[in-house]
Coordinates of C-alpha atoms and ligand atoms in Angstrom, one line a residue:
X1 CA -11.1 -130.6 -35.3
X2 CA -9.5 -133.1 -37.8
X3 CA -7.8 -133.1 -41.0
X4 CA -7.8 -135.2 -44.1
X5 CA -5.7 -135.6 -47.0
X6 CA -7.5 -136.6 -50.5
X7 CA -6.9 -135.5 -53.9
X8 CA -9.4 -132.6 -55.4
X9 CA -10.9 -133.3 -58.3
X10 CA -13.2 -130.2 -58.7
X11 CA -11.4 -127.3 -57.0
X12 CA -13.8 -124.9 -54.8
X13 CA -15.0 -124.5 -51.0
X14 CA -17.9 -126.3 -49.4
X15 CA -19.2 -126.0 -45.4
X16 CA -22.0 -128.4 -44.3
X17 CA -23.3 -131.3 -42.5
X18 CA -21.3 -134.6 -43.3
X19 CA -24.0 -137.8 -44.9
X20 CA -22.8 -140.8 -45.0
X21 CA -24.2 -142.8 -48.2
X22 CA -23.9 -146.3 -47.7
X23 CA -24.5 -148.8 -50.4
X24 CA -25.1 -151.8 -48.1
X25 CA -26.7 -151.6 -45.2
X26 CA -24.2 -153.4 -43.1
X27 CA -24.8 -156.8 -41.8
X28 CA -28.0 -157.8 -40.0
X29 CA -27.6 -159.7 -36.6
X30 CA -29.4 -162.0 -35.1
X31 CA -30.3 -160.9 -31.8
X32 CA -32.6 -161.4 -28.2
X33 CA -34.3 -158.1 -27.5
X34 CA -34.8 -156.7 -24.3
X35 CA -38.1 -156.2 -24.3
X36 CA -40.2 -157.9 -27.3
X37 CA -43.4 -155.6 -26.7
X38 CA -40.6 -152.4 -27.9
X39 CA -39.4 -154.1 -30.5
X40 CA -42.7 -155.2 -32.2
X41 CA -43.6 -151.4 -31.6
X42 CA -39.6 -150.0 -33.3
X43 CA -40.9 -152.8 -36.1
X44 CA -44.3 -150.3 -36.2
X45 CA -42.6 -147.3 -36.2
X46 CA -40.1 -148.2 -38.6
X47 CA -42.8 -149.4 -41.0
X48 CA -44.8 -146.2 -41.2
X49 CA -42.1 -144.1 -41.6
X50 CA -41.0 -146.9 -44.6
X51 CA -44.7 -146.0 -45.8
X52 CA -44.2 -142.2 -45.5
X53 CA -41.2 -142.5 -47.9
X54 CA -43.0 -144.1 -50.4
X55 CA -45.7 -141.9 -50.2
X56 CA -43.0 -139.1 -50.8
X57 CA -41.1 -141.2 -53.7
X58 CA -44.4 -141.5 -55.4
X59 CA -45.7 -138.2 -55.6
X60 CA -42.1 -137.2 -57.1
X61 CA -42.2 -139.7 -59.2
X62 CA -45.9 -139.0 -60.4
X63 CA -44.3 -135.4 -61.3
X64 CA -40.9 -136.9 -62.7
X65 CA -41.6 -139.8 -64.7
X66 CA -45.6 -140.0 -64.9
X67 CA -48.3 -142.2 -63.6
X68 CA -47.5 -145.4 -65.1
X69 CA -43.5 -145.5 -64.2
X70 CA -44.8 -143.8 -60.6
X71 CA -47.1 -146.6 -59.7
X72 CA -44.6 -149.3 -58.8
X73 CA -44.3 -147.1 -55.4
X74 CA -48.1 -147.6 -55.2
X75 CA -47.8 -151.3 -55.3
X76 CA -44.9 -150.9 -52.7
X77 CA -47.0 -149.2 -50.3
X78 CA -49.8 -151.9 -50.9
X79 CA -47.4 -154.7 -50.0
X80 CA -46.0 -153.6 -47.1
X81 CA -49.0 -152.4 -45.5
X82 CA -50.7 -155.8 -46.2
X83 CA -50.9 -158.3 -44.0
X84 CA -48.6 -160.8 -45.0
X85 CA -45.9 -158.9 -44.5
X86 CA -46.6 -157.8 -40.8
X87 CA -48.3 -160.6 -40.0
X88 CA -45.2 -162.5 -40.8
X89 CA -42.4 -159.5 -39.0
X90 CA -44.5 -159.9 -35.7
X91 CA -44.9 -163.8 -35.8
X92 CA -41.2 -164.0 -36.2
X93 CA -40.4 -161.5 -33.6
X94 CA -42.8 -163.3 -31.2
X95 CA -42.4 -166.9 -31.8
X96 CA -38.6 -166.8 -32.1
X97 CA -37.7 -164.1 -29.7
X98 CA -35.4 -162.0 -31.7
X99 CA -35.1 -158.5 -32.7
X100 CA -37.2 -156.6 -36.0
X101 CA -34.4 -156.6 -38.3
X102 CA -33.7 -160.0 -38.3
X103 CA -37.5 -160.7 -38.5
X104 CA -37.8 -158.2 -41.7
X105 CA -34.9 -160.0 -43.1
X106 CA -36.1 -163.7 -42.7
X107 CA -39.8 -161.8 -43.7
X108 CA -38.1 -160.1 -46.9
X109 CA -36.5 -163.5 -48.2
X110 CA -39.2 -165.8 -47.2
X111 CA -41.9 -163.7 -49.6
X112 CA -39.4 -162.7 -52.0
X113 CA -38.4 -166.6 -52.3
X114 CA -42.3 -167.7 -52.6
X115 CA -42.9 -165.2 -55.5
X116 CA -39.6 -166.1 -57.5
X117 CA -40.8 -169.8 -57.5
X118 CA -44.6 -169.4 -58.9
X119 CA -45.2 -170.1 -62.5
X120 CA -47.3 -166.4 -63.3
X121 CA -44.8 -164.0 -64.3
X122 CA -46.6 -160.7 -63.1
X123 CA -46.3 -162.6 -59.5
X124 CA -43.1 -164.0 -60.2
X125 CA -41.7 -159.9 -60.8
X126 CA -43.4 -159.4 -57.5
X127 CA -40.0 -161.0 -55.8
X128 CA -37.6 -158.0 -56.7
X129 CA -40.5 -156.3 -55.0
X130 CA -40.4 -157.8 -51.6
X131 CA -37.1 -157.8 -51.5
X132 CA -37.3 -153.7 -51.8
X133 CA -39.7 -153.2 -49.3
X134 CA -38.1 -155.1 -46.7
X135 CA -34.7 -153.3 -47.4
X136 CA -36.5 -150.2 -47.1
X137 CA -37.7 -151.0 -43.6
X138 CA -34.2 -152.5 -42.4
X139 CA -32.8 -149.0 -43.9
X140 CA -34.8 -147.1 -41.5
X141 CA -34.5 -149.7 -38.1
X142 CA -30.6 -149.1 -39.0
X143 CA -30.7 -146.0 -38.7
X144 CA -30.3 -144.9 -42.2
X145 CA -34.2 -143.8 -42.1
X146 CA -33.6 -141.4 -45.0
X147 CA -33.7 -143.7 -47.9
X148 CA -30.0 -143.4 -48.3
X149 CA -30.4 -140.2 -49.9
X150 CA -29.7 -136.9 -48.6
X151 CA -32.9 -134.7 -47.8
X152 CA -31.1 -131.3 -46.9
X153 CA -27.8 -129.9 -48.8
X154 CA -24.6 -131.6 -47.3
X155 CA -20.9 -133.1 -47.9
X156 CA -21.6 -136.6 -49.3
X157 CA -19.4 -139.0 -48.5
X158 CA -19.1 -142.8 -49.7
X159 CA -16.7 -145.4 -50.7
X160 CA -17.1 -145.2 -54.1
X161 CA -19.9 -143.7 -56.3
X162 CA -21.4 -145.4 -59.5
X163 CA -23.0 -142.8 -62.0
X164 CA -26.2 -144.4 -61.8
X165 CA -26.3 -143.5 -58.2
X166 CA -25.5 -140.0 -59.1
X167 CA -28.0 -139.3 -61.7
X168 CA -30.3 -140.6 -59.0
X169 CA -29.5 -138.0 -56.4
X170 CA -31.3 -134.5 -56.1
X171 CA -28.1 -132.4 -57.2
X172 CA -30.1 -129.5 -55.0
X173 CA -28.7 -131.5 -52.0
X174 CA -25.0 -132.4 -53.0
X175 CA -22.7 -129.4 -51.5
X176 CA -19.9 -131.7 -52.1
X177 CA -18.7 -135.6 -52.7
X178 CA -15.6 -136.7 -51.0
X179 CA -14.7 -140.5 -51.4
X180 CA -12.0 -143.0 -51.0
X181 CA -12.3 -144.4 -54.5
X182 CA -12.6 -143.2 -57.9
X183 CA -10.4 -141.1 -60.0
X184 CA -10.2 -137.7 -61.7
X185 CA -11.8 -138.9 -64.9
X186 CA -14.4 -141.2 -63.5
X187 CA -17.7 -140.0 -64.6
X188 CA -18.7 -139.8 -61.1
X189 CA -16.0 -136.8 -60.8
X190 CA -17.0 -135.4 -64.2
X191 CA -20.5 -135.0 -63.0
X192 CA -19.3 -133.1 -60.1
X193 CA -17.6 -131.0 -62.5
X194 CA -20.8 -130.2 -64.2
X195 CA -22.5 -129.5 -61.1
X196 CA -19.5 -127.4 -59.9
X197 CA -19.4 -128.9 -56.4
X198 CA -16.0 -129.2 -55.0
X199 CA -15.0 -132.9 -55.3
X200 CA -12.4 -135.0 -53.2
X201 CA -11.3 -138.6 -54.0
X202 CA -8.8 -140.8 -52.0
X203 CA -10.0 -140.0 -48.5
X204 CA -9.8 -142.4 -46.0
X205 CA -13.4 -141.5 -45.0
X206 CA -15.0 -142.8 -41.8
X207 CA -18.6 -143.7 -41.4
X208 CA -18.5 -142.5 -37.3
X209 CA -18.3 -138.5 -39.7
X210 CA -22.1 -138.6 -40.2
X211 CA -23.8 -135.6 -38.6
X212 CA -21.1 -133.8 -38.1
X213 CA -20.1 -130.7 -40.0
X214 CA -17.4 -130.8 -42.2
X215 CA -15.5 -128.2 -44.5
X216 CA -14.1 -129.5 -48.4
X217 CA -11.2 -127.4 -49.7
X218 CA -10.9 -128.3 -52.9
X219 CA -8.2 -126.1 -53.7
X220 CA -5.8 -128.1 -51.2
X221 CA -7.0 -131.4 -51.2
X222 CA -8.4 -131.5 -47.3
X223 CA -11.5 -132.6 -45.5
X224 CA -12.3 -130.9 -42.1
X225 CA -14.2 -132.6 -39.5
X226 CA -15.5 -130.5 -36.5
X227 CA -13.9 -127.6 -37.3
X228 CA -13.0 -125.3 -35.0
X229 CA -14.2 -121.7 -34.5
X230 CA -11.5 -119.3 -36.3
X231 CA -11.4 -122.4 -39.1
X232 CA -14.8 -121.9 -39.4
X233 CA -14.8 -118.7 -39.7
X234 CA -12.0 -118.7 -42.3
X235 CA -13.5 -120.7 -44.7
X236 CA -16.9 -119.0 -44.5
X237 CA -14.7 -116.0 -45.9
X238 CA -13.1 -118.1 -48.8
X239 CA -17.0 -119.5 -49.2
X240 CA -18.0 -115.2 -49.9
X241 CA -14.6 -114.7 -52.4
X242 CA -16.1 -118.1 -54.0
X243 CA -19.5 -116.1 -54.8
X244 CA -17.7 -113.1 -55.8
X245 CA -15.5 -114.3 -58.2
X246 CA -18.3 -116.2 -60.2
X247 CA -19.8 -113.0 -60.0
X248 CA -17.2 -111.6 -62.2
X249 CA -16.7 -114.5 -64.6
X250 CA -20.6 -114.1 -65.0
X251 CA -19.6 -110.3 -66.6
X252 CA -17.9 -112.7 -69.3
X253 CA -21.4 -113.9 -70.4
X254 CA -22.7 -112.5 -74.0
X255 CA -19.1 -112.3 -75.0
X256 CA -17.6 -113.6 -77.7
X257 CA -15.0 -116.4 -77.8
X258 CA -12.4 -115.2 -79.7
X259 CA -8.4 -115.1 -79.7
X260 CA -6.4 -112.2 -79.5
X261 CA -5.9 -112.6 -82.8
X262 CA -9.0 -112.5 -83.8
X263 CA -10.1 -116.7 -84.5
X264 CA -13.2 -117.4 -82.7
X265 CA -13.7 -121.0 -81.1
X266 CA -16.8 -122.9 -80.5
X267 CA -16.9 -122.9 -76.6
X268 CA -20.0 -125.2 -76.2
X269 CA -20.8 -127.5 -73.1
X270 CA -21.2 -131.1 -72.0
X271 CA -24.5 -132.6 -70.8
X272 CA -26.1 -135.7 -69.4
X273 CA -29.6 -135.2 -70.1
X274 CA -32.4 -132.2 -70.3
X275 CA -32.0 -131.2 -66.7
X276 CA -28.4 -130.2 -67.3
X277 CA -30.0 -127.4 -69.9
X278 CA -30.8 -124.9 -67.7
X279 CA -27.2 -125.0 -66.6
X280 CA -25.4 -124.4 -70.0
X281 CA -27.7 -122.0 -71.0
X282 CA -27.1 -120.1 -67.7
X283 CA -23.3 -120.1 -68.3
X284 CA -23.3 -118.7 -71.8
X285 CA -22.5 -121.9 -73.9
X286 CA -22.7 -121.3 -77.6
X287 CA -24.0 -125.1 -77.9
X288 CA -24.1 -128.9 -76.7
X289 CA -20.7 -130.2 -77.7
X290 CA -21.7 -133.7 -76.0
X291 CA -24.5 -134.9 -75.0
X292 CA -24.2 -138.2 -73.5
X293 CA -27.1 -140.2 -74.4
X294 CA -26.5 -143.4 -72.4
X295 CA -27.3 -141.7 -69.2
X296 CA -31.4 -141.9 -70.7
X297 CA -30.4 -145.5 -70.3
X298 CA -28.6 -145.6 -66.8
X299 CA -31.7 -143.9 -65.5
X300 CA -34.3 -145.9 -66.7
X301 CA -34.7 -149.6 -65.8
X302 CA -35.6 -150.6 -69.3
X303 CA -34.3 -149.7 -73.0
X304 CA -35.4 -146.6 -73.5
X305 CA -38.5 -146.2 -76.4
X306 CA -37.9 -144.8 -79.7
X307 CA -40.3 -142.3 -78.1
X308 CA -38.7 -141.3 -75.2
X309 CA -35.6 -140.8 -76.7
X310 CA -36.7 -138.4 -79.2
X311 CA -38.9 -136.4 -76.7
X312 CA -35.5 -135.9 -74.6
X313 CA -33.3 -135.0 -77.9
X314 CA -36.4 -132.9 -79.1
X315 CA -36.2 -130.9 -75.9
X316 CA -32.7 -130.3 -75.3
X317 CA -32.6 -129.1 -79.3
X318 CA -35.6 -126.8 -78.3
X319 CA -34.4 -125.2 -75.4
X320 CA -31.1 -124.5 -77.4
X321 CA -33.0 -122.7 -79.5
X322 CA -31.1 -123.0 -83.0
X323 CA -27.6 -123.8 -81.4
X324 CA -26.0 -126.6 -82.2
X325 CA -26.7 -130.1 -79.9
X326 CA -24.0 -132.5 -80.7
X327 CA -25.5 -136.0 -79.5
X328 CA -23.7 -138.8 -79.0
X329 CA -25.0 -142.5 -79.2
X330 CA -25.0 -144.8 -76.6
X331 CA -21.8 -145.2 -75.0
X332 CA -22.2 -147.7 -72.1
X333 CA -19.7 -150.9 -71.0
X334 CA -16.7 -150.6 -69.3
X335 CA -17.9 -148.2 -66.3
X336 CA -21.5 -147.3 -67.2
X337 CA -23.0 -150.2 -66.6
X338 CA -26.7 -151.2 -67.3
X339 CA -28.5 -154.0 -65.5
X340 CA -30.8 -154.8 -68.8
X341 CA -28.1 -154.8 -71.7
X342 CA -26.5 -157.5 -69.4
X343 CA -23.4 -157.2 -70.9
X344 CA -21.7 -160.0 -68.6
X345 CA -18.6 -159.9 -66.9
X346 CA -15.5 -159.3 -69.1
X347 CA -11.5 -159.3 -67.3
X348 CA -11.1 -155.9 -69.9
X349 CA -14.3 -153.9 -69.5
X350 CA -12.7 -150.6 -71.0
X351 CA -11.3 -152.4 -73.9
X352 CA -14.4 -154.8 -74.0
X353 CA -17.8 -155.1 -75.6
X354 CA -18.9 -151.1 -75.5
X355 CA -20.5 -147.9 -77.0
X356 CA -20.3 -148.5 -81.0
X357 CA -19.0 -151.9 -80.6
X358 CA -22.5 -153.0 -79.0
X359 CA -24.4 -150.6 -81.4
X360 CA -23.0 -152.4 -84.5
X361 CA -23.3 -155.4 -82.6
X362 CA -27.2 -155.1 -81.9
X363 CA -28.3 -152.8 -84.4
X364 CA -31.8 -152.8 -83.3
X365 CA -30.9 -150.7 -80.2
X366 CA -28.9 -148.5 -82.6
X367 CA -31.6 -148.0 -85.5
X368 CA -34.1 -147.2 -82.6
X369 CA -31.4 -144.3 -81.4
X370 CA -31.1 -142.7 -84.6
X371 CA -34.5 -143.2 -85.3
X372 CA -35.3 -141.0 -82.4
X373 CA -31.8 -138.6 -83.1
X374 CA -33.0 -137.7 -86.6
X375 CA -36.7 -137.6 -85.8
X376 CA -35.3 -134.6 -83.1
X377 CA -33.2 -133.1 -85.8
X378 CA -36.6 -131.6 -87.4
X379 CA -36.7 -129.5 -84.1
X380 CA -33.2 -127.8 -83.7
X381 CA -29.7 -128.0 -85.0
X382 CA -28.7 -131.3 -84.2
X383 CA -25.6 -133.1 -84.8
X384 CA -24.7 -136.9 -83.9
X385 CA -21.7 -138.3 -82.7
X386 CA -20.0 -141.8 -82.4
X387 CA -17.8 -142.7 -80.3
X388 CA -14.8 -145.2 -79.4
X389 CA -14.1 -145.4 -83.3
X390 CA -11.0 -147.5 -84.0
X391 CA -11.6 -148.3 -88.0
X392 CA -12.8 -146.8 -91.4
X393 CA -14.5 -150.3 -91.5
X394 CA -16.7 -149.2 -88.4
X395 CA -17.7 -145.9 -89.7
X396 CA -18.7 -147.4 -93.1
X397 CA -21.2 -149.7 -91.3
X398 CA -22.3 -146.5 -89.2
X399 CA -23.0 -144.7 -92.5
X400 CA -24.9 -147.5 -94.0
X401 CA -27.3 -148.0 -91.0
X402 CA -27.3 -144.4 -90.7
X403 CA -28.4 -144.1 -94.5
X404 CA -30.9 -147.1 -94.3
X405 CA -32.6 -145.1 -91.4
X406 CA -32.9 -142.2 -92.7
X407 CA -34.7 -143.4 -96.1
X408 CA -36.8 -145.5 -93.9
X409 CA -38.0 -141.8 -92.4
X410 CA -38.1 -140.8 -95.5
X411 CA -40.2 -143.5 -97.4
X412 CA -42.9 -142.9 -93.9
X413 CA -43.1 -139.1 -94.6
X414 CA -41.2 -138.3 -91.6
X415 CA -39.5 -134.9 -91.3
X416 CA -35.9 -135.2 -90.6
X417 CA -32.7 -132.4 -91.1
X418 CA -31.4 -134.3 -94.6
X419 CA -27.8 -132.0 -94.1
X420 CA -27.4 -133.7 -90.2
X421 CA -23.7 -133.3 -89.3
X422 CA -22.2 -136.8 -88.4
X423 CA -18.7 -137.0 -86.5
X424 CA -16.9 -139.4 -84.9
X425 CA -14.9 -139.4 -81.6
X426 CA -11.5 -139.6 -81.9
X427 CA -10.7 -141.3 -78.6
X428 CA -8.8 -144.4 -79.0
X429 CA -4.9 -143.9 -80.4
X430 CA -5.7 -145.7 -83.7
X431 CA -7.9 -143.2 -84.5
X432 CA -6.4 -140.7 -84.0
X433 CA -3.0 -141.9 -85.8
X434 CA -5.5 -142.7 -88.7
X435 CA -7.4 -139.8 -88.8
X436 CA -6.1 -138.7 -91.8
X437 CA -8.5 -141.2 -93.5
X438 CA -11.1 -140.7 -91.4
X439 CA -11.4 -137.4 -91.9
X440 CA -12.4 -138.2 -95.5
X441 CA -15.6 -139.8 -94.5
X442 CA -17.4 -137.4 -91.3
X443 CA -18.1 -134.0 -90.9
X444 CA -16.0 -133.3 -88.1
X445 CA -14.0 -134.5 -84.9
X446 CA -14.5 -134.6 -81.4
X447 CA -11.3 -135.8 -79.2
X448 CA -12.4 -137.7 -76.0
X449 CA -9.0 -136.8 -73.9
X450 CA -10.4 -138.9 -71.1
X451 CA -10.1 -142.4 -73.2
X452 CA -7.7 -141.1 -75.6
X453 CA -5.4 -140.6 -72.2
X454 CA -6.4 -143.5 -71.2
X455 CA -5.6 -146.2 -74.1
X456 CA -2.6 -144.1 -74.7
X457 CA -0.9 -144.3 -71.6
X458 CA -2.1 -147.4 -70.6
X459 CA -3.7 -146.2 -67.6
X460 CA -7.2 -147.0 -66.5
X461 CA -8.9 -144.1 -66.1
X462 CA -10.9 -145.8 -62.8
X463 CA -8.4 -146.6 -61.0
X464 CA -7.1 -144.5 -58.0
X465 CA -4.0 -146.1 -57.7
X466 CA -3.0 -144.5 -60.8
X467 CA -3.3 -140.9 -60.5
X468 CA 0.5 -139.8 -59.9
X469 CA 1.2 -141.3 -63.1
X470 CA -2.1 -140.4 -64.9
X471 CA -0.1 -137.5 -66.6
X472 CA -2.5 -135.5 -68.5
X473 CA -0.4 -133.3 -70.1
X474 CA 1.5 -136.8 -71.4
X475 CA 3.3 -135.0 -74.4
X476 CA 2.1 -138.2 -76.5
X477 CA -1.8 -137.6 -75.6
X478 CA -0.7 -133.8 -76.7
X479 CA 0.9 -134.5 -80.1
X480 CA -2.4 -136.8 -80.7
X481 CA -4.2 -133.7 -80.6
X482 CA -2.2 -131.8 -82.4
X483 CA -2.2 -134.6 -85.6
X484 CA -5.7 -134.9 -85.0
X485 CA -6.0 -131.1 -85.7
X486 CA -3.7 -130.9 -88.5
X487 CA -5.8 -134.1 -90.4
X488 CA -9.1 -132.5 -90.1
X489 CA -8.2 -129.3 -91.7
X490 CA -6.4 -130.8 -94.7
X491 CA -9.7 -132.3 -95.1
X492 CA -11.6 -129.8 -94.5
X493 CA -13.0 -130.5 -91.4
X494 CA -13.5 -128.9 -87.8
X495 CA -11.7 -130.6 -84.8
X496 CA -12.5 -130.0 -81.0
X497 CA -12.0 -131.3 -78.1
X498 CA -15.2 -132.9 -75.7
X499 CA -13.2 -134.5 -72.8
X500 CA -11.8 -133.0 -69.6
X501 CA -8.6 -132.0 -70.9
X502 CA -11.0 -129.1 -72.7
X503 CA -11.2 -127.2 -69.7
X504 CA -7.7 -127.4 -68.3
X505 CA -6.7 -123.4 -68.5
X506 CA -2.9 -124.2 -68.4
X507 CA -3.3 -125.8 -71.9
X508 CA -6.1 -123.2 -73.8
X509 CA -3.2 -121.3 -75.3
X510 CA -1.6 -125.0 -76.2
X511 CA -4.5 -125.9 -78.1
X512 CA -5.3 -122.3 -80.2
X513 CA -1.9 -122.9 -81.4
X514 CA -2.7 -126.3 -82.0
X515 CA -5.7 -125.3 -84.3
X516 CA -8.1 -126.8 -81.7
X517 CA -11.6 -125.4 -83.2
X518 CA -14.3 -126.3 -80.8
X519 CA -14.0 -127.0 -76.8
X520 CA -16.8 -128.7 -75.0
X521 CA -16.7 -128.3 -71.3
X522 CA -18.5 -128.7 -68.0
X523 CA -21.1 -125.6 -67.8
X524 CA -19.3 -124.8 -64.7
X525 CA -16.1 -124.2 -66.8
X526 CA -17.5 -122.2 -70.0
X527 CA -17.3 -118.6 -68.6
X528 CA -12.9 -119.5 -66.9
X529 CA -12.2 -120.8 -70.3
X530 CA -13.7 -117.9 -72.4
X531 CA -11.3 -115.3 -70.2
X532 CA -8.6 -118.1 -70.9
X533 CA -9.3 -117.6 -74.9
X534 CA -9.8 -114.4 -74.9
X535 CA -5.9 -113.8 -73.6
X536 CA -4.5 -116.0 -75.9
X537 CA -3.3 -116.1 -79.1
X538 CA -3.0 -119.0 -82.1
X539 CA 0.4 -117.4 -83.4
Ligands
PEP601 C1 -13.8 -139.0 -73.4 O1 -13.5 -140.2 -73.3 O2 -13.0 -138.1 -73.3 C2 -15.2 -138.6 -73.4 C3 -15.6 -137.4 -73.6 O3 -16.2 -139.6 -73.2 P1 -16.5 -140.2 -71.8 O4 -15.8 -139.4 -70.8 O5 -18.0 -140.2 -71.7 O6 -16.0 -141.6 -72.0
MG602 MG1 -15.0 -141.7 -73.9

């Protein structure tokens, strides 16, 4: 049995089989195999079960995204079963004497080279292709064989975790993440937080862990590998108390969310997309306080259509049934990054070219947004949201495309809520120090406290060298909020709070006294936070 130090990032127990996720499949050597008949028949075996996968990624697909995005694992399967391919793995194998994964290396780069030089650009796509496939074999010959995703719940651990790698995952099979990068308000931890998985960061992780079983205690920070029998046993009893006690925060659901003193609070929760629904709804939210839109774009390999996007806002409006769905527009750069935007490299991603900055930038990509947003709005209460606001300037462009759109719907007979609420998120300092004039001109405020914390401190929120003096409870982040507050109502308008700061119980009493009107949370957080308001008091 060993022990390992990290920082927890989403408190809670979890017991399970350690998996290793790997984003490069180490290096490939060069090698002289013992016996070239086995290793022309490991190259077999390690292409069908390359074949099986697909076969498996397609049908999911096929019931995921739909025939036409499914059928790129069609063409996958064609290519690597044609001869070409093997023809080519064997040959090498033979004629060079060296082992499969060098051949389906050379094999990978020789095809995927000859399709990136011809002229036909349906052929010329076909490299990226190649290049898949042959990774996809080498995955399974080194022993990954699983598509470096998990099949079966376990403990995940990596290096470091982009969110597009997350979306990607089947949540069914995360028990846990534990990795040696990140930081507490990395969106990789705040979609653990929605998932309510326990959640470790800074752990000097060790790829030799895989297969074994491992306990996280999120509560204390530790990792244990090969635990022994009374440990096990021990935490299989905190796992039961875990249950339990959800159990009695579920008696909180179908109350209300009201102070002691009688003001009631918009306790609504954060989402990523329609698949987080189910979630919110199950935890009692009174509504989406933030939806983040750009994850429809981290997921998707192309700008998403003006179709697709409304289908997903239509949905999530649906399901809500009448409650309110506050959408915010895309939001990428700095950390979310997307491979078609191609935003280029910038030395200050986090105070570079992002969220409304590209929008007002490239107003096509915007106009097709709230195209979609308002074409939803006919289907639900829907709100929108902008973030990273920094100027009156900026929302005065936002409300001119925003009115150009909407007559545009208007002038084609399209249906569309003409009384939309439109906010802004107050996340950057100059915001927030003048939102007293931007109050004047939206309906309401949402404070991001991750990049408000951020900017204000002068702390990068990814970077894990900087989490002893990432103070969230900085008292200037706090008297932001509390401005912030005081602005909106002598305008008229409501202020909550979307980021994680929403959800940390130690400060719910802080921010009813505040004035705070709304909190949008992780799902996982809703019911602890409506006991937290219930027991506190504004005065
Ligand atoms: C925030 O910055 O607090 C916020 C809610 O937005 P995001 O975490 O997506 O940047
Ligand atoms: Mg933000």
């Amino acid at each position: 049995m060993a022990k390992f130090k990290g920082k927890a990032i989403v408190k809670g127990v979890a017991i399970g089989k350690i998996f290793f996720y790997s984003k490069d499949k180490g290096q490939v050597r060069r090698e002289k195999p013992a016996d070239l008949e086995a290793e022309k028949a490991r190259y077999e075996a390690a292409k069908e079960t390359a074949l099986e996968q697909l076969g498996e990624i397609y049908e999911k697909a096929l019931k995921e995204v739909g025939e036409e995005n499914a059928a790129i694992f069609e063409v996958h399967q064609m290519l690597l079963a044609d001869d070409d391919f093997n023809d080519s793995v064997i040959n090498i194998i033979e004629t060079e004497n060296v082992n499969a994964e060098y051949a389906v290396a050379r094999t990978g780069d020789n095809l995927s080279d000859m399709f990136a030089a011809m002229e036909d650009e349906y052929f010329k796509a076909r490299a990226a292709d190649m290049k898949d496939i042959s990774e996809r074999v080498l995955n399974v010959l080194m022993g990954g064989g699983n598509d470096n995703a998990p099949k079966e719940p376990v403990i995940l651990i990596a290096e470091d975790l982009a969110p597009s790698e997350t979306v990607q995952m089947d949540k069914a099979n995360l028990l846990s993440f534990v990795t040696r990068l990140g930081s507490s308000n990395s969106h990789t931890a705040i979609l653990a937080r929605n998932m309510d998985i326990p959640a470790l960061i800074g752990v000097d992780i060790e790829k030799e862990w895989a297969g074994k079983q491992g306990i996280v205690d999120g509560n204390k920070g530790i990792l244990i590998i090969d635990p022994d029998e009374a440990t096990l046993a021990e935490y299989e009893e905190k796992l039961e108390k875990q249950k339990e006690e959800k159990a009695l925060l579920a008696a909180l659901k179908g109350q209300e969310d009201v102070t002691l003193d009688g003001k009631h609070i918009k306790l609504y929760a954060n989402i990523g997309g329609v698949g987080d629904v189910a979630d919110v709804l199950k935890n009692d939210a009174k509504g989406i306080g933030l939806f983040r839109s750009e994850f429809l774009y981290l997921e998707s390999d192309d700008f998403p259509t003006e179709e697709q996007q409304f289908e997903a806002y239509r949905k999530v409006a649906q399901m809500m049934a009448g409650k309110k769905v506050i959408i915010r527009t895309l939001d990428i750069g700095a950390d979310k990054q997307v491979e078609y935007f191609n935003l280029g490299k910038e030395d200050n991603p986090a105070l570079g070219y992002r969220a409304i900055r590209i929008c007002l930038q490239q107003p096509d990509i915007f106009k097709t947004q709230l195209r979609a947003l308002l074409r939803a709005s006919a289907y639900g209460n829907i709100a929108i949201m902008y973030p990273m606001i920094i100027s009156e300037n900026e929302v005065m462009q936002i409300k001119e495309i925003s009115r150009a759109v909407k007559a545009e719907l208007k002038s084609e007979g399209i249906p569309f809520d003409e009384n939309i609420e439109e906010g802004i998120m107050i996340e950057t300092p100059a915001a927030a120090i003048i939102s007293d004039k931007l109050a004047k001109l939206v309906d309401f405020f949402s404070i991001g406290t991750n990049d408000l914390t951020q900017y204000t401190l002068a702390v990068d929120r990814q970077n894990a060298k900087l989490e002893s003096i990432a103070d969230t409870h900085h008292e200037a982040v706090l008297r932001l909020i509390e401005l912030v507050c005081k602005n909106a109502h002598a305008a008229g308008i409501w202020a909550g709070i979307c980021g994680e700061l929403g959800s940390d119980l130690e400060l719910t009493e802080r921010f009813m006294k505040m004035g705070v009107d709304e909190l949008s949370v992780s799902s996982s957080r809703v019911l602890p936070v409506r006991k937290k308001i219930r027991e506190s008091s504004t005065k």
